[in-house]
PDB file of N, CA, C and O in Angstrom:
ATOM      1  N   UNK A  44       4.028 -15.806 -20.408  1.00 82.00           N
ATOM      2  CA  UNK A  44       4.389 -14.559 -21.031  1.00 82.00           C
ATOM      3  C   UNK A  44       3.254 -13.532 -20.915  1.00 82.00           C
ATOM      4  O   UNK A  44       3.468 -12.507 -20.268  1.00 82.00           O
ATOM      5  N   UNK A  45       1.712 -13.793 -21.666  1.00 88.00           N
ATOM      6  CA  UNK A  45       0.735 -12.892 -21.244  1.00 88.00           C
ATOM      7  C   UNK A  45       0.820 -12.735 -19.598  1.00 88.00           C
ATOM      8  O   UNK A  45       0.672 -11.565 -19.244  1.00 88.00           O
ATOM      9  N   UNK A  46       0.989 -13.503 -18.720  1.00 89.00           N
ATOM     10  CA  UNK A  46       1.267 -13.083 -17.409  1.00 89.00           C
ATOM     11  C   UNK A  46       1.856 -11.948 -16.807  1.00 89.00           C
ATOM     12  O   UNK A  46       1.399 -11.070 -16.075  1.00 89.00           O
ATOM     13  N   UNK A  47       3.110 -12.193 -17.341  1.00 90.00           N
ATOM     14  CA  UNK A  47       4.291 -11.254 -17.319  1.00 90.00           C
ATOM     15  C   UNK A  47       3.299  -9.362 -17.511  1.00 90.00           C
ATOM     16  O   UNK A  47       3.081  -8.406 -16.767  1.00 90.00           O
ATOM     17  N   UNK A  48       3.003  -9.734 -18.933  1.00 92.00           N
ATOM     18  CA  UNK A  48       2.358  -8.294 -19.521  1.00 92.00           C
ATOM     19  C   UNK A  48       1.339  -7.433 -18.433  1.00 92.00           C
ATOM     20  O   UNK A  48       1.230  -6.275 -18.031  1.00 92.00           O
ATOM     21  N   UNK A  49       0.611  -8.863 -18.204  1.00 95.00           N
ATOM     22  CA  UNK A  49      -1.061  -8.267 -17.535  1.00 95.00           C
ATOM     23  C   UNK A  49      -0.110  -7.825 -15.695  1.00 95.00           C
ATOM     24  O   UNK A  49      -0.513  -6.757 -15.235  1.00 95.00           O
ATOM     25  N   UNK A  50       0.527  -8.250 -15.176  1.00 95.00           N
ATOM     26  CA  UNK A  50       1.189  -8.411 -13.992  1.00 95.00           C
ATOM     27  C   UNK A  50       1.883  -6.797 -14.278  1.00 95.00           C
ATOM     28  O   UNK A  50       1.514  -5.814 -13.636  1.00 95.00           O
ATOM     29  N   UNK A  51       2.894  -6.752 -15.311  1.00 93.00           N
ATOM     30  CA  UNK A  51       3.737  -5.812 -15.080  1.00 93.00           C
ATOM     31  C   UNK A  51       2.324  -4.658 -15.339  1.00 93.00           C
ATOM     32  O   UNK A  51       2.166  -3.892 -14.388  1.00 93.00           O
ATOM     33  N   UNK A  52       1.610  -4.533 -16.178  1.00 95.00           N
ATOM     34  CA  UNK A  52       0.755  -3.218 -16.157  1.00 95.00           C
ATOM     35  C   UNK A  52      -0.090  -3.301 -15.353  1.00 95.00           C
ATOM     36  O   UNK A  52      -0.666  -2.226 -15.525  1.00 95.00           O
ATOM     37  N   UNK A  53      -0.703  -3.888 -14.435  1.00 96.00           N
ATOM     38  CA  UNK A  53      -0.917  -3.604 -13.272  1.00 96.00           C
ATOM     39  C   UNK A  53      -0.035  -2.832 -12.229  1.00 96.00           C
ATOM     40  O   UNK A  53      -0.344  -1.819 -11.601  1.00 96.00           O
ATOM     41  N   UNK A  54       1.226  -3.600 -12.186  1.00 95.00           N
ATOM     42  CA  UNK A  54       2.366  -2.900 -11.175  1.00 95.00           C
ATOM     43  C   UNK A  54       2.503  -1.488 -11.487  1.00 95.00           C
ATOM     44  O   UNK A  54       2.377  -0.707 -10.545  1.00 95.00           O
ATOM     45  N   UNK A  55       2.806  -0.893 -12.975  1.00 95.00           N
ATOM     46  CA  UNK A  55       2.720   0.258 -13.308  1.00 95.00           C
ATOM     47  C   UNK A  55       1.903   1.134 -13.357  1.00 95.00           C
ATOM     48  O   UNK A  55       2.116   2.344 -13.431  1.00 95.00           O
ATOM     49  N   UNK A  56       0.365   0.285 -13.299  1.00 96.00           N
ATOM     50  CA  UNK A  56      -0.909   1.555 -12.797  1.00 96.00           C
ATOM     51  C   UNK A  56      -1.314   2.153 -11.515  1.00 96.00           C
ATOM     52  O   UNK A  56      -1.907   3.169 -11.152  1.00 96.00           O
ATOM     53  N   UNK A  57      -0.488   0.613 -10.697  1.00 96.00           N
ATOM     54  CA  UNK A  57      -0.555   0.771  -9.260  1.00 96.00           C
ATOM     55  C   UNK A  57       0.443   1.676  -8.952  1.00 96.00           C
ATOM     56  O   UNK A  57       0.328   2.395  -7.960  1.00 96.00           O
ATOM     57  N   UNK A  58       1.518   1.738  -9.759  1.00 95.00           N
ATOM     58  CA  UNK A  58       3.088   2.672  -9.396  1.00 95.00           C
ATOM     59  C   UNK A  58       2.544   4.354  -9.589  1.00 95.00           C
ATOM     60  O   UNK A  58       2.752   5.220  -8.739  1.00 95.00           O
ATOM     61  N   UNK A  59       1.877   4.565 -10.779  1.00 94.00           N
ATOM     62  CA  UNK A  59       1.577   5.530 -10.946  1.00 94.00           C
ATOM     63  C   UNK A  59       0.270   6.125 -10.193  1.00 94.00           C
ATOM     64  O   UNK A  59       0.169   7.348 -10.093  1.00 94.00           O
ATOM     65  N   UNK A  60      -0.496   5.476  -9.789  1.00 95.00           N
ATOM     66  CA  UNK A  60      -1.774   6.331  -8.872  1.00 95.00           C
ATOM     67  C   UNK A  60      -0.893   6.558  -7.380  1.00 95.00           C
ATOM     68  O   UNK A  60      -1.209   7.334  -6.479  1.00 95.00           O
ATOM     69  N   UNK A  61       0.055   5.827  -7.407  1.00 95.00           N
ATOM     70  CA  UNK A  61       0.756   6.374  -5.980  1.00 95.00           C
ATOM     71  C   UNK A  61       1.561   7.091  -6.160  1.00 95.00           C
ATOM     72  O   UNK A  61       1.657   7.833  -5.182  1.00 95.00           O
ATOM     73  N   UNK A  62       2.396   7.369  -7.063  1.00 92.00           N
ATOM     74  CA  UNK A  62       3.003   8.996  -7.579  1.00 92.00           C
ATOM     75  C   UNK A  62       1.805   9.687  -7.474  1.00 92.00           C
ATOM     76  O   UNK A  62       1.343   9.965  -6.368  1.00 92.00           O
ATOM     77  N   UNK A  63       1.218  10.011  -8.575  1.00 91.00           N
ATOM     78  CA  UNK A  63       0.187  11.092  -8.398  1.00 91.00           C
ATOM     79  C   UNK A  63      -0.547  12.006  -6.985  1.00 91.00           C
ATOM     80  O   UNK A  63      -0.695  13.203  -6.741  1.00 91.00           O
ATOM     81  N   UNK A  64      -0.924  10.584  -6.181  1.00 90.00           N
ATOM     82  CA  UNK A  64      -1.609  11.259  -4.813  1.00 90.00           C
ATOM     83  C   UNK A  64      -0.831  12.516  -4.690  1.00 90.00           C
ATOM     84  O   UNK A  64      -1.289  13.639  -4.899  1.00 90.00           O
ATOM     85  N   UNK A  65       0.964  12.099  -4.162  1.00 87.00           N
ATOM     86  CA  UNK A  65       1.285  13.394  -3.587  1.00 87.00           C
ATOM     87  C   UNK A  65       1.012  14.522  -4.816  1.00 87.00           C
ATOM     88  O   UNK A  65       0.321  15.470  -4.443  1.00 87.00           O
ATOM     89  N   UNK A  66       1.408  14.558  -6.085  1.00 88.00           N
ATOM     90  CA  UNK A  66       1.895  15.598  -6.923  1.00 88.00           C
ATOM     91  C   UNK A  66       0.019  16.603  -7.083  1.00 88.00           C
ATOM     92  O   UNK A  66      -0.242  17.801  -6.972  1.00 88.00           O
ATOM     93  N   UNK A  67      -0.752  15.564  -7.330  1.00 88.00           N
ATOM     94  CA  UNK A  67      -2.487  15.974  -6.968  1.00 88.00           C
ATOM     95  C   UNK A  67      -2.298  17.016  -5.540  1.00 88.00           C
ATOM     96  O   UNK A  67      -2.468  18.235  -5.581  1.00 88.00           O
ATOM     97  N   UNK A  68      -2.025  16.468  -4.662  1.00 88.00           N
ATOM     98  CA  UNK A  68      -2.031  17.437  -3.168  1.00 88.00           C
ATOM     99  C   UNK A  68      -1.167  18.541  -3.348  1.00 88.00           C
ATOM    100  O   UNK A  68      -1.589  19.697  -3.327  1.00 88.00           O
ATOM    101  N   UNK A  69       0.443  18.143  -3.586  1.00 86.00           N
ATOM    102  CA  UNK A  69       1.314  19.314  -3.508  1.00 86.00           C
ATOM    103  C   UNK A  69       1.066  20.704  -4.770  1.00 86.00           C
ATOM    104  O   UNK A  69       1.167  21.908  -4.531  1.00 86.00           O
ATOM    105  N   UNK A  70       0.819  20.233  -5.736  1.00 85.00           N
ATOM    106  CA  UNK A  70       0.898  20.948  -6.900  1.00 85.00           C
ATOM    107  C   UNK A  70      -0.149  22.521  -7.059  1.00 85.00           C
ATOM    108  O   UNK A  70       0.390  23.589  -7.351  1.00 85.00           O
ATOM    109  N   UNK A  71      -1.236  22.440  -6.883  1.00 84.00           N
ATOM    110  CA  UNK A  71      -1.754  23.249  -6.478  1.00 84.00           C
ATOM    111  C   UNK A  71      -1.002  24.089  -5.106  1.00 84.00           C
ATOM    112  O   UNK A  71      -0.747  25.274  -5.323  1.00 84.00           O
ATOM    113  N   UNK A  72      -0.704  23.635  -3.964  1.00 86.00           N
ATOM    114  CA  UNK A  72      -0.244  24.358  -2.851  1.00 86.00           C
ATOM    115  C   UNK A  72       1.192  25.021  -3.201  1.00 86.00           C
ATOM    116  O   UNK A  72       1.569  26.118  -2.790  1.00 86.00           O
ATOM    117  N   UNK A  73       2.122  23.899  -4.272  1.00 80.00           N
ATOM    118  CA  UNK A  73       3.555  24.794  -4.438  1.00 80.00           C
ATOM    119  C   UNK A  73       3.284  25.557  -5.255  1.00 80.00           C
ATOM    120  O   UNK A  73       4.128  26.404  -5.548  1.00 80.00           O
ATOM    121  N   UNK A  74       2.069  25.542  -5.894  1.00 83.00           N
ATOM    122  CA  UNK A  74       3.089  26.401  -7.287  1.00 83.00           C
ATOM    123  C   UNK A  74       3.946  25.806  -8.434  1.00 83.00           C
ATOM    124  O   UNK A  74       4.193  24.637  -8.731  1.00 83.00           O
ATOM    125  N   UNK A  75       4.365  27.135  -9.048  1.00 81.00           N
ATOM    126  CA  UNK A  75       5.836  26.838 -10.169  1.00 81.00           C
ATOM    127  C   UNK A  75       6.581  26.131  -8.899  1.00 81.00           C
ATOM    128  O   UNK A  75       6.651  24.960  -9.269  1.00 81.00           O
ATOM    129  N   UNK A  76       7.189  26.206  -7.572  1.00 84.00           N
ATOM    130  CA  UNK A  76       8.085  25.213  -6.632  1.00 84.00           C
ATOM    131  C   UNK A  76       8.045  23.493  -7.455  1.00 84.00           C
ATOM    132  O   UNK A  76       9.047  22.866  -7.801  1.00 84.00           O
ATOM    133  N   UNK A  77       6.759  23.089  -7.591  1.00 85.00           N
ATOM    134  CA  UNK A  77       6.110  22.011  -7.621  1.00 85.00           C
ATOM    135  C   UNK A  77       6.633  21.139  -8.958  1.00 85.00           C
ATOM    136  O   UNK A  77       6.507  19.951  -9.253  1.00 85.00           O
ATOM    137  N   UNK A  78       7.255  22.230  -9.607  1.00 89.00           N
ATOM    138  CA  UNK A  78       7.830  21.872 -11.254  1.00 89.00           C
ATOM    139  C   UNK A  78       9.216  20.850 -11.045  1.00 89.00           C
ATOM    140  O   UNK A  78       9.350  20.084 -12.000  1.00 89.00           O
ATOM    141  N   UNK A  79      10.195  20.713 -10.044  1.00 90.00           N
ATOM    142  CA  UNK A  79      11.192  19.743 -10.250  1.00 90.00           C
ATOM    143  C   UNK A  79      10.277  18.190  -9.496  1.00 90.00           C
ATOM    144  O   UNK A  79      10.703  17.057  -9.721  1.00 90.00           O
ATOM    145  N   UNK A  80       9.011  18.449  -8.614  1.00 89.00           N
ATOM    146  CA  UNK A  80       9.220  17.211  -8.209  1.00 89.00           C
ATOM    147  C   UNK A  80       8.600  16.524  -9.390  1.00 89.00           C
ATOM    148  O   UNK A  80       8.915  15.361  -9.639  1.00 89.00           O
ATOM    149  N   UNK A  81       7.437  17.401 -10.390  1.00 90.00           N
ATOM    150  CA  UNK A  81       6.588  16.637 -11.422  1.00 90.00           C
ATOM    151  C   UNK A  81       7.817  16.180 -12.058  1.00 90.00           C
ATOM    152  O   UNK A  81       8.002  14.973 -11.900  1.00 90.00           O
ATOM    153  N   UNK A  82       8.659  16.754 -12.691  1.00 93.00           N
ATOM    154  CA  UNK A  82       9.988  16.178 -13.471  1.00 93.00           C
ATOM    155  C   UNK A  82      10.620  14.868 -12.882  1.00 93.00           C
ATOM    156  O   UNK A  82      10.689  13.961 -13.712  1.00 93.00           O
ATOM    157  N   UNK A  83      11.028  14.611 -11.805  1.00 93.00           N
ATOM    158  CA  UNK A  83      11.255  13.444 -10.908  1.00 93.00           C
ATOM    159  C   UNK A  83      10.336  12.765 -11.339  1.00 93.00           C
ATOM    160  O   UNK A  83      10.484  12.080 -12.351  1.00 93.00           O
ATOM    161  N   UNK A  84       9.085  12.818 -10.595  1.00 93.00           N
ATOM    162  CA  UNK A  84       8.291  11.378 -11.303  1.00 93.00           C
ATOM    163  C   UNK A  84       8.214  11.460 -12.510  1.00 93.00           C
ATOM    164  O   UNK A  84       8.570  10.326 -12.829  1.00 93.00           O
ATOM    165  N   UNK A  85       8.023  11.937 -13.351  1.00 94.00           N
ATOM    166  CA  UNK A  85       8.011  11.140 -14.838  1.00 94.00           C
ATOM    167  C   UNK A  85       8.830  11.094 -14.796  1.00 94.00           C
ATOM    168  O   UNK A  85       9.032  10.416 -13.789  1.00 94.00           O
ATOM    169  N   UNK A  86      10.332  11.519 -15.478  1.00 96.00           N
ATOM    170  CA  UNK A  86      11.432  10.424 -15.553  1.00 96.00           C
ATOM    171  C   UNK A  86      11.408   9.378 -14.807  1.00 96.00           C
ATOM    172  O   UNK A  86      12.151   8.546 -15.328  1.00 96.00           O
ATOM    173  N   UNK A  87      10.827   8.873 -13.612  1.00 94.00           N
ATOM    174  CA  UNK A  87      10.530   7.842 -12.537  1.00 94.00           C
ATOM    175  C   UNK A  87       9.699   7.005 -13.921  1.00 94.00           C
ATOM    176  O   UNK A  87      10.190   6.119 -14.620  1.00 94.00           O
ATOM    177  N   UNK A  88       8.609   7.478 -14.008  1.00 95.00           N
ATOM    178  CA  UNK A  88       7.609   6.930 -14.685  1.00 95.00           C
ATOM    179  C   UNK A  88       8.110   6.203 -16.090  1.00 95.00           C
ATOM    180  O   UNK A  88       7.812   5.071 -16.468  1.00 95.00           O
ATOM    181  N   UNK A  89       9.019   7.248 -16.806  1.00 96.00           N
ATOM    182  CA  UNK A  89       9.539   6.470 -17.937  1.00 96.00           C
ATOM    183  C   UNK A  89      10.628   5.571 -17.965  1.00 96.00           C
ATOM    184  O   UNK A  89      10.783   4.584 -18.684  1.00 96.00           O
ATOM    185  N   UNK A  90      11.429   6.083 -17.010  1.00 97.00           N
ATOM    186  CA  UNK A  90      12.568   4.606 -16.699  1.00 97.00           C
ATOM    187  C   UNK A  90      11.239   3.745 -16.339  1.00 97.00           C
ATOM    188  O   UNK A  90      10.939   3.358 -17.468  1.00 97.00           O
ATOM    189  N   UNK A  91      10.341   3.251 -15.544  1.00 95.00           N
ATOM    190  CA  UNK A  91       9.546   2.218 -15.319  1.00 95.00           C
ATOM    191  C   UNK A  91       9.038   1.730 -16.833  1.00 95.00           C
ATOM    192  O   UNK A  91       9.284   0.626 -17.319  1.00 95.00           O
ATOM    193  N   UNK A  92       8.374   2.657 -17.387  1.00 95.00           N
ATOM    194  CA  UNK A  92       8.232   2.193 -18.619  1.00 95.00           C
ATOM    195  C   UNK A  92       8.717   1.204 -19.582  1.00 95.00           C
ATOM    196  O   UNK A  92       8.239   0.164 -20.034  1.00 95.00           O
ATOM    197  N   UNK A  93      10.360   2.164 -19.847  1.00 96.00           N
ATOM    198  CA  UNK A  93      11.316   1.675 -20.741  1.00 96.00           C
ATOM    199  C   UNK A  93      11.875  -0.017 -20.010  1.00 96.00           C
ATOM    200  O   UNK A  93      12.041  -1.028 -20.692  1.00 96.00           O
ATOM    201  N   UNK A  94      12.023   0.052 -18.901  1.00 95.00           N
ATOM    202  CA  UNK A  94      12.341  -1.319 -17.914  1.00 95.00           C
ATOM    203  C   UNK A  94      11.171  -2.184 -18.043  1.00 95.00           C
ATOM    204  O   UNK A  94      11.296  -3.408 -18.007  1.00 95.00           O
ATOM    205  N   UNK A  95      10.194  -1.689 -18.172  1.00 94.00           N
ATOM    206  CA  UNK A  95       8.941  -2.942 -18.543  1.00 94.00           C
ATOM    207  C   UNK A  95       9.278  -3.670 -20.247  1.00 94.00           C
ATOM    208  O   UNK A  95       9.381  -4.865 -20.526  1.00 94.00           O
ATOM    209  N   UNK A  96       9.377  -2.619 -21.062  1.00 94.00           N
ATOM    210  CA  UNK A  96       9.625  -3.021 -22.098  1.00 94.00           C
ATOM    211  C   UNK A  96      10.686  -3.940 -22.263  1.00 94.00           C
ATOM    212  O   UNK A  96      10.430  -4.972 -22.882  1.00 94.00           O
ATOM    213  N   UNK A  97      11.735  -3.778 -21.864  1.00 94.00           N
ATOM    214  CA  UNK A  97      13.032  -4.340 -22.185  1.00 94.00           C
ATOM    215  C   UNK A  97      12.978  -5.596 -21.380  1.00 94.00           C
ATOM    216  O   UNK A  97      13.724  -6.507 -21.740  1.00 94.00           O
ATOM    217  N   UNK A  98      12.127  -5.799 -20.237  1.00 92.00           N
ATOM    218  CA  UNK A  98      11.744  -6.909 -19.576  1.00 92.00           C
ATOM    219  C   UNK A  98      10.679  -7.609 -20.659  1.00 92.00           C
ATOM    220  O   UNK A  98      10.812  -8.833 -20.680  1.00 92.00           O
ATOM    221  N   UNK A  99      10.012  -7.277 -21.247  1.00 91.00           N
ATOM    222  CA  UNK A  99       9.238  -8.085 -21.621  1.00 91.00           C
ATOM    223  C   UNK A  99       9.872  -8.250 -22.716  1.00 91.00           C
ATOM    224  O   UNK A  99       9.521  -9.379 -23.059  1.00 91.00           O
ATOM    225  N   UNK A 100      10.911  -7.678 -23.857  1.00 91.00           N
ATOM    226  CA  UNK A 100      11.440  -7.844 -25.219  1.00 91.00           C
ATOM    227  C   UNK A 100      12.362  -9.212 -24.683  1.00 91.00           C
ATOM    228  O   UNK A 100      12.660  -9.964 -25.611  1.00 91.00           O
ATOM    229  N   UNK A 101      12.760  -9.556 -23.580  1.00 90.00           N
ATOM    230  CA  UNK A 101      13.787  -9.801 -22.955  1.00 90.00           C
ATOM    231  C   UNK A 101      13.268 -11.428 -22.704  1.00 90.00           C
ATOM    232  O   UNK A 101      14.062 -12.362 -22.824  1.00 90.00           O
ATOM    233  N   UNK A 102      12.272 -11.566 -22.453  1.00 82.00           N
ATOM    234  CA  UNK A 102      11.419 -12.757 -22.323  1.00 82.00           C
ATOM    235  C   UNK A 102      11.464 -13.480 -23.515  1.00 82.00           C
ATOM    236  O   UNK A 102      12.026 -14.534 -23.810  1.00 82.00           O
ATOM    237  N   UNK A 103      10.460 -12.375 -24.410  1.00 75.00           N
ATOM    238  CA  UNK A 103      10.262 -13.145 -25.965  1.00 75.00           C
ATOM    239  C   UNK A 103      11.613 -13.841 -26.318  1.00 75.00           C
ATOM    240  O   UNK A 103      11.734 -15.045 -26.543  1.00 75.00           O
ATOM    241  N   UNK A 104      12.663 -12.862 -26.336  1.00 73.00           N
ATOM    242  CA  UNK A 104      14.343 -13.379 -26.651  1.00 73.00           C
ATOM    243  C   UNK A 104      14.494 -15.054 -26.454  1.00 73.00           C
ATOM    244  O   UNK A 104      14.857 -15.949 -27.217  1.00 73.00           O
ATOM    245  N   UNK A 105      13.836 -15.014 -24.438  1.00 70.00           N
ATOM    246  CA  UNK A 105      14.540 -16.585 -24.321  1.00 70.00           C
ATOM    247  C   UNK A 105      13.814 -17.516 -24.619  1.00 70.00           C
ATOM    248  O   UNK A 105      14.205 -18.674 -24.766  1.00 70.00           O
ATOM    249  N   UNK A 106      12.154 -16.950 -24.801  1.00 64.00           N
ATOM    250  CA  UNK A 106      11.347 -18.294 -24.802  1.00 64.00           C
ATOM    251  C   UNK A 106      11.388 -18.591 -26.624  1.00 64.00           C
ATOM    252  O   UNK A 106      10.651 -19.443 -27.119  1.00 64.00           O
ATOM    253  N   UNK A 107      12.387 -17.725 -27.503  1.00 61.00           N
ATOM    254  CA  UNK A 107      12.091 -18.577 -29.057  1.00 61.00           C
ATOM    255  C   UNK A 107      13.561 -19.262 -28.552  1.00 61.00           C
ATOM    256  O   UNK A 107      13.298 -20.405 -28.926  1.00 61.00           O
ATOM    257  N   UNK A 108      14.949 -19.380 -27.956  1.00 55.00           N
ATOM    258  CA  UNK A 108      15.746 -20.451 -27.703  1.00 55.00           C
ATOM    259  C   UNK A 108      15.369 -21.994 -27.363  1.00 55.00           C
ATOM    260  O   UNK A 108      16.262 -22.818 -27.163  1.00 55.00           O
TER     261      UNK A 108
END
């Protein structure tokens, strides 16, 4: 189970420094343009979030059966 935790927040720090690169490069060069893709990744970012959680609430569930 601590596996699970330390594994998935890794995956998600690694998920997020690779969003960023582009939005770091583009954002300055678009402009206000640059405002729907930041919106895309975070909602990206928080569905990942909310899916980590519910994966890990989801665990605890089977391992007290």
């Amino acid at each position: 189970m601590l596996s699970d935790i330390i594994f998935g927040l890794i995956a998600m720090t690694m998920a997020v420094v690779f969003y960023l690169v582009p939005i770091v490069k583009l954002v300055p060069i678009l402009g206000t343009k640059s405002i729907p893709l930041v919106a895309v990744v975070m909602i990206g970012v928080v569905m990942m979030i909310v899916e980590f959680v519910q994966t890990i609430r989801a665990g605890k569930d089977d391992s007290k059966k």
